[in-house]
């Protein structure tokens, strides 16, 4: 592909099969306390 | 659904449902957008006319786009809506508590969402007995979760520090008995942050959130004591000593920006100059009629600031002096799974706030609002209707999110922000959405600009 570079990202469809363990940190506990999202939450399983 | 945007010469294509990110040249940038709704032949003709490329070239690009489509990395369909249908109601376990150990504060910040720590009630301190019962309650209701989070919050938790330390000791004892891993967090304004607290926190606290708004005049506009004296000169040396001893352990220097300092990148620069590198800066949460509230008219400047912040991060990264900004932290390969992306922060279900006397609320931002009292650490969650409402509140519960490309980054947004803006946790806080989308665009741009990857066609441009 000369015009497109695809960046490596987590496959969300695959994560529907392998994810959902719930061990990740609750988003708002970490830093914002007023307007959190989840995008910056690491996966507890994958980021070990 | 795709979202295409440009940032400092980068052409970026996000594929909402696969989570894929593509860097493309100008030709592909147009063709990918046209091809979402138009047939291949028309897209090819338009690309030839606009960009002066050959037919073979245009056809090759269409073939590449088709390959990505087949691989599920472009125009991926939404396959997750069914997951959002009550999947969290099935087995709700609690994994995090925000312990309000002190509904009182030694600062008197007028913009405080917690009304100077009192949460619109009386001043109060959590007893060891209440805190101990809260830890038992958490463990009893945590089910299969091994990792549990407890935040010492207030008000100012260091005004009840002895109890915090006793509760850490109790938690350490109980986690062994029950095979759990408790991660404690402390959020402090720094006034009482001394060597003893530092030593204990560095041993026991998984994360410490330090409150500072940046420049002295900005910090001291709101963060004042009861005599009206600014806190900057007292807290900054405490924070510097603390961070010097923190080593590689996690902390955040967390600021709030308001209408008065929408040039908040200058406050971030001040934090950097003071030697802090793990930073968070949040838009103030306050009544829209307050003079400190961010207004719609402020948004263009706020957006410029987020862009400037992104450039500053890239610049410092290239100079070997990187820093972290909480909302720009993205782990593209090891980020959250689709369940987390749909469900969001867990407020009202797996995350609850505990008042000094043991009442339960969906999160710290609802404390003091009687309508949102969920139960107590003694009787458990009693308001199951409310819990179900929070369990159903996710990336798919708001009609406004249906066509939003960012919904799997924000999970539909903060329930408390939605409630305060619209009166309903399933409403939206429109300005918060605008800010969130801008932050994600910038966050992804920073990741790409520091990835070492080169955008196709960049050299010619």
Coordinates of N, CA, C and O in Angstrom, one line a residue, chain B residues 296-412:
Chain B
X296 N -19.3 28.4 25.6 CA -19.2 28.0 24.2 C -18.2 28.9 23.5 O -17.5 28.4 22.6
X297 N -18.2 30.2 23.8 CA -17.3 31.1 23.1 C -15.8 30.8 23.5 O -14.9 31.2 22.7
X298 N -15.6 30.1 24.6 CA -14.2 29.8 24.9 C -13.7 28.6 24.1 O -12.5 28.4 24.0
X299 N -14.6 27.8 23.5 CA -14.2 26.5 22.9 C -13.1 26.6 21.8 O -12.2 25.9 21.8
X300 N -13.2 27.6 20.9 CA -12.1 27.7 19.9 C -10.7 27.8 20.5 O -9.8 27.2 20.1
X301 N -10.7 28.6 21.6 CA -9.4 28.8 22.3 C -9.0 27.5 23.0 O -7.8 27.1 23.0
X302 N -10.0 26.9 23.6 CA -9.7 25.6 24.3 C -9.1 24.6 23.3 O -8.1 23.9 23.6
X303 N -9.7 24.5 22.1 CA -9.3 23.6 21.1 C -7.8 23.9 20.7 O -7.0 23.0 20.5
X304 N -7.6 25.2 20.5 CA -6.2 25.6 20.1 C -5.2 25.2 21.2 O -4.1 24.8 20.9
X305 N -5.7 25.3 22.4 CA -4.8 24.9 23.5 C -4.5 23.4 23.5 O -3.3 23.0 23.7
X306 N -5.5 22.6 23.2 CA -5.2 21.2 23.2 C -4.3 20.9 22.0 O -3.4 20.0 22.1
X307 N -4.4 21.6 20.9 CA -3.4 21.4 19.8 C -2.0 21.8 20.2 O -1.1 21.1 19.9
X308 N -2.0 22.9 20.9 CA -0.6 23.4 21.3 C 0.0 22.4 22.3 O 1.2 22.2 22.2
X309 N -0.8 21.9 23.1 CA -0.3 20.9 24.1 C 0.2 19.7 23.3 O 1.3 19.1 23.7
X310 N -0.5 19.3 22.3 CA 0.0 18.1 21.5 C 1.3 18.4 20.9 O 2.2 17.6 20.9
X311 N 1.5 19.6 20.3 CA 2.8 20.0 19.7 C 3.9 20.0 20.8 O 5.0 19.6 20.5
X312 N 3.5 20.6 21.9 CA 4.5 20.6 23.0 C 5.0 19.2 23.4 O 6.2 19.0 23.7
X313 N 4.0 18.3 23.5 CA 4.4 16.9 23.8 C 5.3 16.3 22.8 O 6.3 15.6 23.1
X314 N 5.0 16.5 21.5 CA 5.9 16.0 20.5 C 7.3 16.6 20.5 O 8.3 15.9 20.4
X315 N 7.3 17.9 20.7 CA 8.5 18.6 20.8 C 9.4 18.1 21.9 O 10.6 17.8 21.7
X316 N 8.8 18.0 23.1 CA 9.6 17.5 24.2 C 10.0 16.0 24.1 O 11.0 15.6 24.5
X317 N 9.1 15.2 23.4 CA 9.5 13.8 23.2 C 10.7 13.8 22.3 O 11.6 13.0 22.5
X318 N 10.7 14.6 21.2 CA 11.8 14.6 20.3 C 13.1 15.1 21.0 O 14.2 14.8 20.5
X319 N 13.0 15.9 22.0 CA 14.1 16.5 22.7 C 14.6 15.5 23.8 O 15.5 15.8 24.5
X320 N 13.9 14.4 23.9 CA 14.3 13.5 25.0 C 13.8 13.9 26.4 O 14.3 13.5 27.4
X321 N 12.8 14.8 26.4 CA 12.2 15.3 27.7 C 10.7 15.0 27.7 O 9.9 16.0 27.8
X322 N 10.3 13.8 27.5 CA 8.8 13.6 27.4 C 8.1 13.8 28.7 O 8.7 13.8 29.8
X323 N 6.8 14.1 28.6 CA 6.0 14.1 29.8 C 4.6 13.5 29.4 O 4.3 13.2 28.2
X324 N 3.9 13.2 30.4 CA 2.6 12.5 30.2 C 1.5 13.5 30.5 O 1.5 14.2 31.5
X325 N 0.5 13.4 29.6 CA -0.8 14.2 29.9 C -1.9 13.1 29.9 O -2.0 12.3 29.0
X326 N -2.6 13.1 31.0 CA -3.5 12.0 31.3 C -4.4 11.7 30.1 O -4.6 10.6 29.7
X327 N -5.0 12.7 29.5 CA -6.0 12.5 28.5 C -5.3 12.2 27.1 O -6.0 11.8 26.2
X328 N -4.0 12.3 27.0 CA -3.4 11.9 25.8 C -2.7 10.6 25.9 O -1.9 10.2 25.0
X329 N -2.9 9.9 27.0 CA -2.3 8.6 27.2 C -3.2 7.6 26.4 O -4.3 7.4 26.8
X330 N -2.6 7.0 25.4 CA -3.3 6.0 24.7 C -2.4 4.8 24.5 O -1.3 5.0 24.0
X331 N -2.9 3.6 24.8 CA -2.1 2.4 24.5 C -2.8 1.8 23.3 O -3.9 1.1 23.5
X332 N -2.3 2.0 22.1 CA -3.1 1.6 20.9 C -3.2 0.0 20.8 O -4.2 -0.5 20.4
X333 N -2.1 -0.7 21.3 CA -2.2 -2.1 21.1 C -2.7 -2.8 22.4 O -3.2 -3.9 22.3
X334 N -2.5 -2.2 23.5 CA -2.9 -2.9 24.8 C -4.0 -2.0 25.5 O -4.0 -2.0 26.8
X335 N -4.8 -1.3 24.8 CA -5.8 -0.5 25.4 C -7.0 -1.3 25.8 O -7.0 -2.6 25.8
X336 N -8.1 -0.6 26.2 CA -9.3 -1.3 26.7 C -10.0 -2.2 25.7 O -10.0 -1.9 24.5
X337 N -10.6 -3.3 26.2 CA -11.3 -4.2 25.3 C -12.7 -3.6 25.0 O -13.1 -2.5 25.6
X338 N -13.5 -4.2 24.2 CA -14.7 -3.6 23.8 C -15.7 -3.5 24.9 O -16.5 -2.6 25.0
X339 N -15.6 -4.4 25.9 CA -16.6 -4.4 27.0 C -16.4 -3.1 27.8 O -17.3 -2.4 28.2
X340 N -15.1 -2.8 28.1 CA -14.7 -1.6 28.9 C -15.1 -0.4 28.1 O -15.6 0.6 28.6
X341 N -14.9 -0.4 26.8 CA -15.2 0.7 25.9 C -16.7 1.0 25.9 O -17.1 2.2 25.8
X342 N -17.5 0.0 26.0 CA -19.0 0.2 26.0 C -19.4 0.7 27.4 O -20.2 1.6 27.5
X343 N -18.9 0.0 28.4 CA -19.4 0.2 29.7 C -19.0 1.5 30.4 O -19.8 2.0 31.2
X344 N -17.8 1.9 30.2 CA -17.3 3.1 30.8 C -16.8 3.0 32.2 O -16.3 1.9 32.5
X345 N -16.9 4.0 33.0 CA -16.1 4.1 34.2 C -16.7 3.2 35.3 O -15.9 2.9 36.3
X346 N -17.9 2.7 35.2 CA -18.4 1.8 36.2 C -19.1 2.4 37.4 O -19.5 1.8 38.3
X347 N -19.3 3.7 37.3 CA -20.0 4.4 38.4 C -21.4 3.8 38.6 O -22.1 3.5 37.6
X348 N -21.8 3.7 39.8 CA -23.1 3.2 40.2 C -23.2 1.7 40.1 O -24.2 1.1 40.5
X349 N -22.2 1.0 39.6 CA -22.2 -0.5 39.5 C -21.0 -1.1 40.2 O -21.1 -1.5 41.3
X350 N -19.9 -1.0 39.5 CA -18.7 -1.6 40.1 C -17.8 -0.5 40.8 O -16.8 -0.9 41.4
X351 N -18.2 0.7 40.7 CA -17.5 1.8 41.4 C -18.5 2.6 42.2 O -19.5 3.1 41.7
X352 N -18.3 2.8 43.5 CA -19.2 3.5 44.4 C -18.4 4.4 45.3 O -17.2 4.2 45.6
X353 N -19.1 5.5 45.7 CA -18.5 6.4 46.7 C -19.1 6.2 48.0 O -20.3 5.9 48.1
X354 N -18.3 6.3 49.1 CA -18.8 6.0 50.5 C -18.6 7.3 51.3 O -17.5 7.9 51.3
X355 N -19.7 7.8 51.9 CA -19.6 9.0 52.7 C -19.0 8.7 54.0 O -18.8 7.5 54.4
X356 N -18.6 9.7 54.8 CA -18.0 9.5 56.1 C -18.8 8.6 57.1 O -18.3 8.0 58.0
X357 N -20.1 8.6 56.8 CA -21.0 7.8 57.7 C -21.4 6.5 57.0 O -22.3 5.8 57.6
X358 N -20.9 6.2 55.9 CA -21.1 4.9 55.3 C -22.2 4.8 54.2 O -22.6 3.7 53.8
X359 N -22.8 5.9 53.8 CA -23.8 5.9 52.7 C -23.1 5.6 51.4 O -21.9 6.1 51.2
X360 N -23.8 5.0 50.4 CA -23.2 4.7 49.1 C -23.9 5.6 48.1 O -25.1 5.8 48.0
X361 N -23.0 6.1 47.2 CA -23.5 6.9 46.0 C -22.8 6.4 44.8 O -21.8 5.7 44.9
X362 N -23.4 6.7 43.6 CA -22.8 6.1 42.4 C -21.4 6.5 42.1 O -20.6 5.8 41.5
X363 N -21.0 7.7 42.5 CA -19.6 8.2 42.4 C -19.5 9.4 43.3 O -20.5 10.0 43.7
X364 N -18.3 9.9 43.4 CA -18.0 11.1 44.3 C -18.8 12.3 43.8 O -19.1 13.2 44.6
X365 N -19.1 12.4 42.5 CA -19.8 13.6 42.0 C -21.3 13.6 42.3 O -21.9 14.6 42.1
X366 N -21.8 12.5 42.8 CA -23.2 12.4 43.2 C -23.4 12.6 44.7 O -24.6 12.7 45.2
X367 N -22.4 12.5 45.4 CA -22.5 12.6 46.9 C -23.1 13.9 47.3 O -22.8 15.0 46.8
X368 N -24.1 13.8 48.2 CA -24.8 15.0 48.7 C -26.1 15.2 48.0 O -27.0 15.9 48.4
X369 N -26.4 14.4 46.9 CA -27.6 14.5 46.2 C -28.5 13.3 46.6 O -28.3 12.2 46.2
X370 N -29.4 13.5 47.6 CA -30.1 12.5 48.2 C -30.8 11.5 47.2 O -31.0 10.3 47.5
X371 N -31.3 12.1 46.1 CA -32.0 11.2 45.1 C -31.0 10.1 44.6 O -31.5 9.1 44.0
X372 N -29.8 10.3 44.8 CA -28.8 9.3 44.2 C -28.2 8.5 45.3 O -27.2 7.7 45.0
X373 N -28.7 8.5 46.5 CA -28.2 7.6 47.5 C -28.6 6.2 47.2 O -29.8 5.9 46.9
X374 N -27.7 5.3 47.2 CA -27.9 3.9 46.7 C -28.1 2.9 47.8 O -28.6 1.8 47.6
X375 N -27.6 3.2 49.0 CA -27.7 2.3 50.1 C -26.6 2.6 51.1 O -26.2 3.8 51.2
X376 N -26.2 1.6 51.8 CA -25.1 1.9 52.7 C -24.2 0.7 52.8 O -24.5 -0.4 52.4
X377 N -23.0 0.9 53.4 CA -22.1 -0.2 53.5 C -22.6 -1.3 54.5 O -22.1 -2.4 54.6
X378 N -23.6 -0.9 55.3 CA -24.2 -1.9 56.2 C -25.3 -2.7 55.6 O -25.4 -3.9 55.8
X379 N -26.1 -2.1 54.8 CA -27.3 -2.8 54.2 C -27.0 -3.1 52.7 O -27.8 -3.7 52.1
X380 N -25.9 -2.7 52.2 CA -25.6 -2.9 50.8 C -26.4 -2.0 49.8 O -27.0 -1.0 50.3
X381 N -26.3 -2.3 48.5 CA -27.0 -1.4 47.5 C -28.5 -1.8 47.6 O -28.9 -2.9 47.3
X382 N -29.3 -0.8 48.0 CA -30.7 -1.0 48.2 C -31.5 -0.5 47.0 O -32.5 -1.1 46.6
X383 N -31.0 0.6 46.4 CA -31.8 1.2 45.3 C -31.4 0.4 44.0 O -30.5 0.9 43.2
X384 N -32.0 -0.7 43.7 CA -31.6 -1.5 42.6 C -32.0 -0.9 41.3 O -31.4 -1.1 40.2
X385 N -33.1 -0.1 41.3 CA -33.6 0.5 40.1 C -32.5 1.5 39.6 O -32.2 1.6 38.4
X386 N -32.0 2.3 40.6 CA -30.9 3.2 40.3 C -29.7 2.5 39.7 O -29.0 2.9 38.8
X387 N -29.3 1.4 40.4 CA -28.2 0.6 39.9 C -28.4 0.2 38.5 O -27.5 0.2 37.7
X388 N -29.6 -0.3 38.2 CA -29.9 -0.8 36.9 C -29.8 0.3 35.8 O -29.3 0.2 34.7
X389 N -30.2 1.5 36.3 CA -30.1 2.7 35.4 C -28.6 3.0 35.0 O -28.3 3.2 33.9
X390 N -27.8 2.9 36.0 CA -26.4 3.1 35.8 C -25.8 2.0 35.0 O -24.9 2.2 34.1
X391 N -26.2 0.8 35.2 CA -25.7 -0.4 34.5 C -26.1 -0.3 33.0 O -25.4 -0.8 32.1
X392 N -27.2 0.4 32.7 CA -27.7 0.5 31.3 C -27.2 1.7 30.7 O -27.5 2.0 29.5
X393 N -26.4 2.5 31.4 CA -25.9 3.8 30.9 C -24.6 3.5 30.2 O -23.6 3.3 30.9
X394 N -24.5 3.6 28.9 CA -23.2 3.2 28.3 C -23.1 3.8 26.9 O -23.9 4.7 26.5
X395 N -22.2 3.4 26.1 CA -21.9 4.0 24.8 C -23.1 3.9 23.8 O -23.2 4.6 22.8
X396 N -24.0 3.0 24.2 CA -25.2 2.8 23.3 C -26.5 3.3 23.8 O -27.5 3.1 23.2
X397 N -26.5 3.9 25.0 CA -27.7 4.3 25.6 C -28.2 5.6 25.3 O -29.4 6.0 25.6
X398 N -27.4 6.5 24.6 CA -27.9 7.8 24.3 C -28.1 8.0 22.8 O -27.1 7.7 22.0
X399 N -29.2 8.4 22.4 CA -29.4 8.6 20.9 C -28.4 9.5 20.3 O -28.0 9.4 19.2
X400 N -28.0 10.5 21.1 CA -27.0 11.5 20.5 C -25.7 10.9 20.2 O -24.9 11.4 19.4
X401 N -25.4 9.7 20.8 CA -24.1 9.1 20.5 C -24.1 8.2 19.3 O -23.1 7.7 18.9
X402 N -25.3 7.9 18.8 CA -25.4 6.9 17.7 C -24.5 7.1 16.6 O -23.8 6.2 16.1
X403 N -24.4 8.3 16.1 CA -23.5 8.6 15.0 C -22.2 9.3 15.4 O -21.6 9.9 14.5
X404 N -21.8 9.2 16.6 CA -20.6 9.8 17.0 C -19.4 8.8 16.9 O -19.5 7.7 17.5
X405 N -18.4 9.3 16.2 CA -17.2 8.4 16.0 C -16.4 8.1 17.3 O -15.7 7.1 17.4
X406 N -16.6 8.9 18.3 CA -15.8 8.8 19.5 C -16.4 8.0 20.6 O -15.9 7.8 21.7
X407 N -17.6 7.4 20.3 CA -18.3 6.8 21.5 C -17.6 5.6 22.1 O -17.8 5.3 23.3
X408 N -16.8 4.9 21.3 CA -16.0 3.8 21.9 C -14.7 4.3 22.5 O -13.9 3.4 23.0
X409 N -14.5 5.6 22.6 CA -13.4 6.1 23.3 C -13.9 6.7 24.7 O -13.2 6.8 25.6
X410 N -15.1 7.2 24.7 CA -15.6 7.9 25.9 C -16.7 7.1 26.6 O -17.1 7.4 27.7
X411 N -17.2 6.0 25.9 CA -18.3 5.2 26.5 C -19.6 5.9 26.7 O -20.4 5.6 27.6
X412 N -19.8 7.0 26.0 CA -21.0 7.8 26.2 C -20.8 9.0 27.2 O -21.7 9.7 27.4

